[in-house]
Amino acid sequence: MNRVTGSYVVTESHNEEVHSFIPAALPPARPDLEPESYRDLNNKAELALAKLDGMSGLVASGEWLIYSAIRREALLTSQIEGTQATLTDVFDNEAGLSVANANDVEEVTNYLQAYKYVRQQIQSPTGLPVSVRLLTEAHKILLAGVRGAQKEPGNVRISQNWIGGTRPGNAVYVPPPPKEVINLLSDLELFIHNEETELPKLVRIALVHAQFETIHPFLDGNGRIGRLLIAILLESWGLLPEPLLYMSGYLKTHQTEYYRLLSEIRTTGDWESWIRFFLEGVIISAEEAQQSIIDIASLLAVDRKAVLYNSSSTLQTLRLFDMLPIMPKITVERAQAELQVSFPTANSAVKTLVLTGVLVETTGRLRGKSYVYEAYVKLLR
């Protein structure tokens, strides 16, 4: 492949001249994309997403699946950027328990809040569409009070950034100069809302993500916002009505190849290899999510039956069990608050779930106990 995907300009940054890359507007041209290079994979990926959507009915509440999928995506996209938090840390934090690496957990929590915000916006008739403004608002939430909080949260950069190396002069990649960023983002927004293109939606998402990472419009958080953009477009374009796909797992597993192919777009114009990689990722991620839903549905069905058949179970026991898929780590105090019952009633419900084998006590203490739906958490890991 020998396609020109942009141009280099000489600019000064940190008292040295550097070659900064300005990408051409989408879609790729001269030559146009080769449909035969992605057609079959795209069909398979669309089918995998349709199957995934159809499986959400296997559980009583779609919110159970959304809860687990979003948290896995939040955790994995943050881990790509070096965050060390674990799923258990996230659940502990949500239960109000102390965690060792609180700063890393806060980064994951911020991502969850940013994700929640953008979903509310795109679902609301009066909300923001997929746009530069929506991304900057999400960016503000993402970096609030955490590592990167000094990197102008919510603002498109007005200074030069770079990827790899200790300065722009020895960087692996130098994104566009600040003065070009707004126009490049405007072009990207126009492409997102161009309804006349014949390109398949998944191919367009692959193009949008790569272009966003190439523009690198923020001083920090570009990777996470770029991957959030994938999730936003999957939902807003109707490919998945609910966020059940955690694509970052695939990208984390193949992180070296992920970065290499993004680089190849800039250096050789090879968009096709990136698109195939992305579509393969959608297929694999969708299949993994399908299996996860089957496993979760099977576990919940077996455990719910055990709770129903336990002679000590009450209505509150069953209510608490049905809450566990969206709060797998609990204390009696949290159970009391969620059930809106007395402490003894909540304590009795928790004890019954322990006797049933659903909950496991995690502290070994007489006071300040916490409990985890261990089998469920193991599935999510």
Short mmCIF file of C-alpha atoms in Angstrom, two decimals:
data_model
loop_
_atom_site.label_atom_id
_atom_site.label_comp_id
_atom_site.label_asym_id
_atom_site.label_seq_id
_atom_site.Cartn_x
_atom_site.Cartn_y
_atom_site.Cartn_z
CA MET A 1 0.00 0.00 0.00
CA ASN A 2 1.31 3.41 -0.92
CA ARG A 3 -1.33 5.99 -0.07
CA VAL A 4 -0.62 9.53 1.11
CA THR A 5 -2.67 10.06 4.29
CA GLY A 6 -1.41 13.49 5.27
CA SER A 7 1.53 15.82 5.20
CA TYR A 8 4.37 16.85 7.46
CA VAL A 9 5.05 20.41 8.45
CA VAL A 10 8.10 21.77 10.22
CA THR A 11 7.18 23.46 13.46
CA GLU A 12 9.09 24.66 16.49
CA SER A 13 8.45 23.08 19.88
CA HIS A 14 10.58 23.06 23.03
CA ASN A 15 13.24 25.12 21.26
CA GLU A 16 13.76 22.65 18.43
CA GLU A 17 12.34 22.09 14.97
CA VAL A 18 10.17 18.99 14.60
CA HIS A 19 8.16 17.37 11.81
CA SER A 20 4.51 17.40 12.81
CA PHE A 21 1.95 15.27 10.95
CA ILE A 22 -1.33 16.74 9.61
CA PRO A 23 -3.73 13.99 8.50
CA ALA A 24 -5.86 14.32 5.38
CA ALA A 25 -9.62 14.45 5.89
CA LEU A 26 -11.60 11.20 5.87
CA PRO A 27 -12.41 9.05 3.99
CA PRO A 28 -9.09 7.74 2.68
CA ALA A 29 -8.52 8.58 -0.97
CA ARG A 30 -6.00 8.24 -3.80
CA PRO A 31 -6.74 5.37 -3.89
CA ASP A 32 -10.09 4.86 -2.20
CA LEU A 33 -10.46 2.00 0.25
CA GLU A 34 -10.62 -1.48 -1.27
CA PRO A 35 -14.08 -2.87 -0.31
CA GLU A 36 -12.99 -6.45 -1.01
CA SER A 37 -10.34 -6.12 1.70
CA TYR A 38 -12.94 -5.76 4.45
CA ARG A 39 -16.35 -6.81 3.05
CA ASP A 40 -16.45 -10.37 4.42
CA LEU A 41 -15.00 -9.39 7.80
CA ASN A 42 -17.46 -6.53 8.10
CA ASN A 43 -20.40 -8.87 7.43
CA LYS A 44 -19.13 -11.28 10.08
CA ALA A 45 -18.65 -8.45 12.56
CA GLU A 46 -22.17 -7.09 11.99
CA LEU A 47 -23.57 -10.59 12.47
CA ALA A 48 -21.57 -11.05 15.69
CA LEU A 49 -23.01 -7.80 17.05
CA ALA A 50 -26.55 -8.85 16.09
CA LYS A 51 -26.09 -12.15 17.94
CA LEU A 52 -24.72 -10.30 20.97
CA ASP A 53 -27.72 -7.98 21.02
CA GLY A 54 -30.09 -10.95 20.80
CA MET A 55 -28.55 -12.62 23.85
CA SER A 56 -29.31 -9.83 26.30
CA GLY A 57 -32.72 -11.42 26.92
CA LEU A 58 -31.09 -14.39 28.65
CA VAL A 59 -31.03 -12.50 31.95
CA ALA A 60 -33.88 -10.87 33.85
CA SER A 61 -32.42 -7.37 33.65
CA GLY A 62 -30.37 -5.82 30.88
CA GLU A 63 -28.85 -3.51 33.49
CA TRP A 64 -26.99 -6.49 34.95
CA LEU A 65 -25.14 -6.99 31.67
CA ILE A 66 -24.56 -3.28 31.08
CA TYR A 67 -23.11 -2.95 34.58
CA SER A 68 -20.53 -5.67 34.04
CA ALA A 69 -19.66 -4.74 30.44
CA ILE A 70 -19.12 -1.05 31.16
CA ARG A 71 -16.92 -1.78 34.18
CA ARG A 72 -14.78 -4.21 32.23
CA GLU A 73 -14.40 -1.65 29.44
CA ALA A 74 -13.56 1.11 31.93
CA LEU A 75 -10.97 -1.06 33.64
CA LEU A 76 -9.33 -2.35 30.47
CA THR A 77 -9.18 0.98 28.65
CA SER A 78 -7.54 2.47 31.76
CA GLN A 79 -5.07 -0.42 32.01
CA ILE A 80 -3.91 0.26 28.44
CA GLU A 81 -2.75 3.64 29.77
CA GLY A 82 -0.91 2.07 32.71
CA THR A 83 -3.57 2.11 35.43
CA GLN A 84 -3.03 -0.76 37.91
CA ALA A 85 -6.55 -0.97 39.37
CA THR A 86 -8.35 -4.31 39.37
CA LEU A 87 -12.02 -5.22 39.08
CA THR A 88 -12.04 -6.09 42.78
CA ASP A 89 -10.71 -2.59 43.55
CA VAL A 90 -13.58 -1.08 41.59
CA PHE A 91 -16.18 -3.18 43.40
CA ASP A 92 -14.60 -2.39 46.79
CA ASN A 93 -14.71 1.31 46.00
CA GLU A 94 -18.37 1.13 45.01
CA ALA A 95 -19.12 -0.69 48.28
CA GLY A 96 -17.53 2.15 50.23
CA LEU A 97 -14.54 0.03 51.27
CA SER A 98 -10.96 1.29 51.33
CA VAL A 99 -8.66 0.40 48.42
CA ALA A 100 -4.87 0.49 48.28
CA ASN A 101 -4.47 2.18 44.88
CA ALA A 102 -7.21 4.77 45.29
CA ASN A 103 -5.83 7.10 42.59
CA ASP A 104 -5.95 4.40 39.93
CA VAL A 105 -9.47 3.42 40.97
CA GLU A 106 -10.52 7.06 40.70
CA GLU A 107 -9.33 7.10 37.09
CA VAL A 108 -11.53 4.10 36.33
CA THR A 109 -14.43 5.70 38.19
CA ASN A 110 -13.99 8.91 36.18
CA TYR A 111 -14.18 6.91 32.97
CA LEU A 112 -17.43 5.34 34.19
CA GLN A 113 -18.81 8.81 34.91
CA ALA A 114 -17.72 10.09 31.49
CA TYR A 115 -19.33 7.07 29.82
CA LYS A 116 -22.55 7.63 31.77
CA TYR A 117 -22.57 11.28 30.75
CA VAL A 118 -22.16 10.64 27.02
CA ARG A 119 -24.84 7.92 27.05
CA GLN A 120 -27.28 10.30 28.70
CA GLN A 121 -26.50 12.95 26.10
CA ILE A 122 -26.90 10.77 23.01
CA GLN A 123 -30.08 9.17 24.38
CA SER A 124 -31.74 12.48 25.28
CA PRO A 125 -33.77 14.36 22.64
CA THR A 126 -32.20 17.57 23.94
CA GLY A 127 -28.74 16.13 24.57
CA LEU A 128 -25.53 16.75 22.68
CA PRO A 129 -24.93 14.72 19.52
CA VAL A 130 -21.64 12.96 18.88
CA SER A 131 -19.49 16.03 18.50
CA VAL A 132 -16.32 17.82 19.55
CA ARG A 133 -18.25 19.48 22.36
CA LEU A 134 -19.48 16.11 23.68
CA LEU A 135 -15.92 14.76 23.67
CA THR A 136 -14.52 17.81 25.46
CA GLU A 137 -17.22 17.52 28.14
CA ALA A 138 -16.38 13.82 28.56
CA HIS A 139 -12.69 14.72 28.74
CA LYS A 140 -13.39 17.20 31.54
CA ILE A 141 -15.05 14.44 33.58
CA LEU A 142 -12.33 11.90 32.74
CA LEU A 143 -9.44 13.99 34.09
CA ALA A 144 -11.20 15.66 37.02
CA GLY A 145 -9.03 15.39 40.13
CA VAL A 146 -6.74 12.61 38.86
CA ARG A 147 -3.44 12.17 37.04
CA GLY A 148 -3.69 14.57 34.13
CA ALA A 149 -5.83 17.07 36.04
CA GLN A 150 -3.22 19.72 35.20
CA LYS A 151 -3.45 18.87 31.49
CA GLU A 152 -6.33 21.24 30.67
CA PRO A 153 -9.34 18.93 31.19
CA GLY A 154 -12.15 19.71 28.77
CA ASN A 155 -9.97 21.83 26.51
CA VAL A 156 -8.53 21.12 23.11
CA ARG A 157 -4.78 21.59 23.37
CA ILE A 158 -3.09 24.89 22.52
CA SER A 159 0.45 23.51 22.81
CA GLN A 160 2.37 20.78 21.01
CA ASN A 161 2.23 17.24 22.37
CA TRP A 162 4.07 14.11 21.31
CA ILE A 163 4.02 10.32 21.70
CA GLY A 164 7.04 8.39 22.91
CA GLY A 165 10.42 9.89 23.64
CA THR A 166 11.39 12.57 26.14
CA ARG A 167 10.72 15.57 23.91
CA PRO A 168 9.22 16.29 20.45
CA GLY A 169 12.65 15.97 18.84
CA ASN A 170 13.06 12.27 19.73
CA ALA A 171 9.36 11.34 19.78
CA VAL A 172 7.90 8.32 18.00
CA TYR A 173 5.12 10.52 16.68
CA VAL A 174 4.40 14.26 16.74
CA PRO A 175 0.68 15.07 16.20
CA PRO A 176 -0.59 18.14 14.33
CA PRO A 177 0.40 21.63 15.50
CA PRO A 178 -2.12 23.22 17.90
CA LYS A 179 -3.37 25.73 15.32
CA GLU A 180 -4.53 22.85 13.07
CA VAL A 181 -6.42 20.84 15.69
CA ILE A 182 -9.79 22.62 15.69
CA ASN A 183 -10.12 22.42 11.90
CA LEU A 184 -9.12 18.75 11.92
CA LEU A 185 -11.70 17.96 14.60
CA SER A 186 -14.34 19.87 12.62
CA ASP A 187 -13.54 17.75 9.55
CA LEU A 188 -13.81 14.62 11.68
CA GLU A 189 -17.19 15.73 13.03
CA LEU A 190 -18.42 16.33 9.47
CA PHE A 191 -17.35 12.81 8.50
CA ILE A 192 -19.16 11.33 11.52
CA HIS A 193 -22.40 13.01 10.46
CA ASN A 194 -22.02 12.43 6.71
CA GLU A 195 -25.01 10.24 5.82
CA GLU A 196 -24.16 10.06 2.13
CA THR A 197 -21.14 7.78 2.50
CA GLU A 198 -21.52 4.18 1.37
CA LEU A 199 -18.91 2.92 3.82
CA PRO A 200 -20.22 0.38 6.36
CA LYS A 201 -20.73 1.77 9.85
CA LEU A 202 -18.09 -0.42 11.49
CA VAL A 203 -15.53 0.61 8.90
CA ARG A 204 -16.40 4.25 9.57
CA ILE A 205 -15.92 3.70 13.31
CA ALA A 206 -12.48 2.20 12.63
CA LEU A 207 -11.60 5.25 10.54
CA VAL A 208 -12.91 7.70 13.14
CA HIS A 209 -10.99 6.11 16.01
CA ALA A 210 -7.69 6.08 14.12
CA GLN A 211 -8.16 9.67 12.91
CA PHE A 212 -8.94 10.86 16.44
CA GLU A 213 -5.78 9.21 17.80
CA THR A 214 -3.76 10.75 14.97
CA ILE A 215 -5.10 14.24 15.76
CA HIS A 216 -4.44 13.64 19.48
CA PRO A 217 -6.41 16.76 20.44
CA PHE A 218 -5.82 16.69 24.20
CA LEU A 219 -2.71 16.88 26.34
CA ASP A 220 -3.75 13.69 28.14
CA GLY A 221 -6.51 11.09 27.94
CA ASN A 222 -6.59 10.78 24.13
CA GLY A 223 -6.52 6.97 24.15
CA ARG A 224 -9.41 6.63 26.58
CA ILE A 225 -11.55 9.26 24.85
CA GLY A 226 -10.78 7.69 21.48
CA ARG A 227 -11.89 4.28 22.71
CA LEU A 228 -14.95 5.84 24.33
CA LEU A 229 -15.76 7.25 20.90
CA ILE A 230 -15.92 3.66 19.57
CA ALA A 231 -18.54 2.79 22.20
CA ILE A 232 -20.51 5.99 21.57
CA LEU A 233 -20.74 5.35 17.83
CA LEU A 234 -21.67 1.68 18.21
CA GLU A 235 -24.68 2.78 20.26
CA SER A 236 -25.65 6.01 18.50
CA TRP A 237 -25.47 4.35 15.06
CA GLY A 238 -27.68 1.47 16.20
CA LEU A 239 -25.11 -1.31 15.87
CA LEU A 240 -25.67 -2.17 19.55
CA PRO A 241 -28.62 -0.66 21.41
CA GLU A 242 -26.83 -1.22 24.71
CA PRO A 243 -23.10 -1.11 25.60
CA LEU A 244 -22.45 -4.83 25.85
CA LEU A 245 -19.13 -4.86 23.97
CA TYR A 246 -15.84 -4.28 25.80
CA MET A 247 -13.51 -3.74 22.84
CA SER A 248 -10.60 -2.58 25.00
CA GLY A 249 -9.92 -6.15 26.08
CA TYR A 250 -8.92 -7.04 22.53
CA LEU A 251 -6.93 -3.83 22.10
CA LYS A 252 -5.08 -4.43 25.37
CA THR A 253 -4.24 -8.03 24.44
CA HIS A 254 -2.88 -6.86 21.07
CA GLN A 255 -1.58 -3.52 22.26
CA THR A 256 1.70 -3.60 20.31
CA GLU A 257 -0.10 -4.42 17.06
CA TYR A 258 -2.77 -1.81 17.85
CA TYR A 259 -0.18 0.95 18.05
CA ARG A 260 1.84 -0.39 15.11
CA LEU A 261 -1.13 -0.36 12.74
CA LEU A 262 -2.13 3.16 13.75
CA SER A 263 1.42 4.21 12.96
CA GLU A 264 1.33 2.40 9.60
CA ILE A 265 -1.64 4.51 8.54
CA ARG A 266 0.50 7.65 8.92
CA THR A 267 3.69 6.26 7.41
CA THR A 268 2.50 4.03 4.56
CA GLY A 269 -1.19 4.86 4.15
CA ASP A 270 -2.22 1.31 5.01
CA TRP A 271 -5.77 1.89 6.22
CA GLU A 272 -6.89 -1.58 5.09
CA SER A 273 -4.74 -3.51 7.59
CA TRP A 274 -6.02 -1.34 10.45
CA ILE A 275 -9.64 -1.84 9.37
CA ARG A 276 -9.20 -5.63 9.20
CA PHE A 277 -7.57 -5.63 12.65
CA PHE A 278 -10.44 -3.56 14.03
CA LEU A 279 -13.16 -5.75 12.50
CA GLU A 280 -11.45 -8.90 13.79
CA GLY A 281 -11.46 -7.25 17.20
CA VAL A 282 -15.19 -6.59 17.00
CA ILE A 283 -15.83 -10.25 16.10
CA ILE A 284 -13.63 -11.63 18.89
CA SER A 285 -14.94 -9.15 21.47
CA ALA A 286 -18.56 -9.86 20.54
CA GLU A 287 -18.01 -13.61 20.79
CA GLU A 288 -16.36 -13.22 24.19
CA ALA A 289 -19.25 -11.02 25.36
CA GLN A 290 -21.75 -13.62 24.11
CA GLN A 291 -20.05 -16.35 26.10
CA SER A 292 -19.90 -14.10 29.13
CA ILE A 293 -23.66 -13.52 28.95
CA ILE A 294 -24.27 -17.28 28.74
CA ASP A 295 -22.01 -17.88 31.75
CA ILE A 296 -23.61 -15.10 33.78
CA ALA A 297 -27.15 -16.21 32.91
CA SER A 298 -26.35 -19.81 33.87
CA LEU A 299 -24.77 -18.83 37.19
CA LEU A 300 -27.60 -16.49 38.16
CA ALA A 301 -30.25 -19.07 37.27
CA VAL A 302 -28.61 -21.78 39.40
CA ASP A 303 -27.97 -19.49 42.37
CA ARG A 304 -31.41 -17.90 42.25
CA LYS A 305 -32.97 -21.35 42.35
CA ALA A 306 -30.83 -22.22 45.38
CA VAL A 307 -32.00 -19.04 47.13
CA LEU A 308 -35.65 -19.76 46.32
CA TYR A 309 -35.39 -23.28 47.71
CA ASN A 310 -33.63 -22.24 50.89
CA SER A 311 -36.15 -22.43 53.74
CA SER A 312 -34.58 -19.39 55.43
CA SER A 313 -35.08 -17.15 52.43
CA THR A 314 -37.49 -14.25 52.64
CA LEU A 315 -38.68 -11.67 50.15
CA GLN A 316 -35.78 -9.45 51.24
CA THR A 317 -33.28 -12.27 50.64
CA LEU A 318 -34.52 -12.62 47.08
CA ARG A 319 -34.54 -8.85 46.56
CA LEU A 320 -30.96 -8.64 47.78
CA PHE A 321 -29.88 -11.50 45.51
CA ASP A 322 -31.37 -9.70 42.51
CA MET A 323 -29.28 -6.63 43.39
CA LEU A 324 -25.98 -8.51 43.52
CA PRO A 325 -25.25 -8.41 39.75
CA ILE A 326 -24.94 -4.61 40.04
CA MET A 327 -23.34 -4.54 43.50
CA PRO A 328 -21.33 -7.76 43.89
CA LYS A 329 -19.40 -6.43 46.92
CA ILE A 330 -21.56 -5.42 49.88
CA THR A 331 -21.73 -4.71 53.58
CA VAL A 332 -24.81 -5.15 55.73
CA GLU A 333 -25.05 -1.36 55.89
CA ARG A 334 -25.13 -1.14 52.12
CA ALA A 335 -27.74 -3.90 51.92
CA GLN A 336 -29.83 -2.04 54.49
CA ALA A 337 -29.67 1.18 52.50
CA GLU A 338 -30.49 -0.48 49.17
CA LEU A 339 -33.33 -2.60 50.56
CA GLN A 340 -34.60 0.25 52.75
CA VAL A 341 -35.17 -2.09 55.69
CA SER A 342 -33.94 -2.36 59.27
CA PHE A 343 -30.39 -3.48 60.04
CA PRO A 344 -31.53 -6.87 61.50
CA THR A 345 -33.61 -7.58 58.38
CA ALA A 346 -30.71 -6.74 56.07
CA ASN A 347 -28.31 -8.77 58.25
CA SER A 348 -30.64 -11.77 58.07
CA ALA A 349 -30.82 -11.54 54.26
CA VAL A 350 -27.02 -11.37 54.01
CA LYS A 351 -26.58 -14.35 56.36
CA THR A 352 -29.02 -16.43 54.33
CA LEU A 353 -27.08 -15.69 51.14
CA VAL A 354 -23.88 -16.73 52.92
CA LEU A 355 -25.49 -20.00 54.08
CA THR A 356 -26.75 -20.59 50.53
CA GLY A 357 -23.18 -20.25 49.26
CA VAL A 358 -23.87 -17.15 47.17
CA LEU A 359 -22.00 -14.62 49.31
CA VAL A 360 -18.56 -15.11 50.84
CA GLU A 361 -17.30 -13.03 53.79
CA THR A 362 -13.97 -11.42 52.84
CA THR A 363 -12.49 -9.91 56.01
CA GLY A 364 -12.49 -12.67 58.62
CA ARG A 365 -13.32 -10.03 61.21
CA LEU A 366 -16.10 -9.95 63.79
CA ARG A 367 -16.92 -6.33 62.98
CA GLY A 368 -16.82 -4.33 59.76
CA LYS A 369 -17.49 -7.36 57.61
CA SER A 370 -17.85 -7.24 53.86
CA TYR A 371 -19.17 -9.84 51.47
CA VAL A 372 -18.63 -10.68 47.81
CA TYR A 373 -20.59 -12.61 45.23
CA GLU A 374 -17.41 -14.54 44.53
CA ALA A 375 -18.50 -16.85 41.71
CA TYR A 376 -19.94 -13.90 39.80
CA VAL A 377 -16.82 -11.77 40.22
CA LYS A 378 -14.66 -14.67 39.02
CA LEU A 379 -16.72 -14.79 35.83
CA LEU A 380 -16.24 -11.08 35.24
CA ARG A 381 -12.49 -11.36 35.65
#
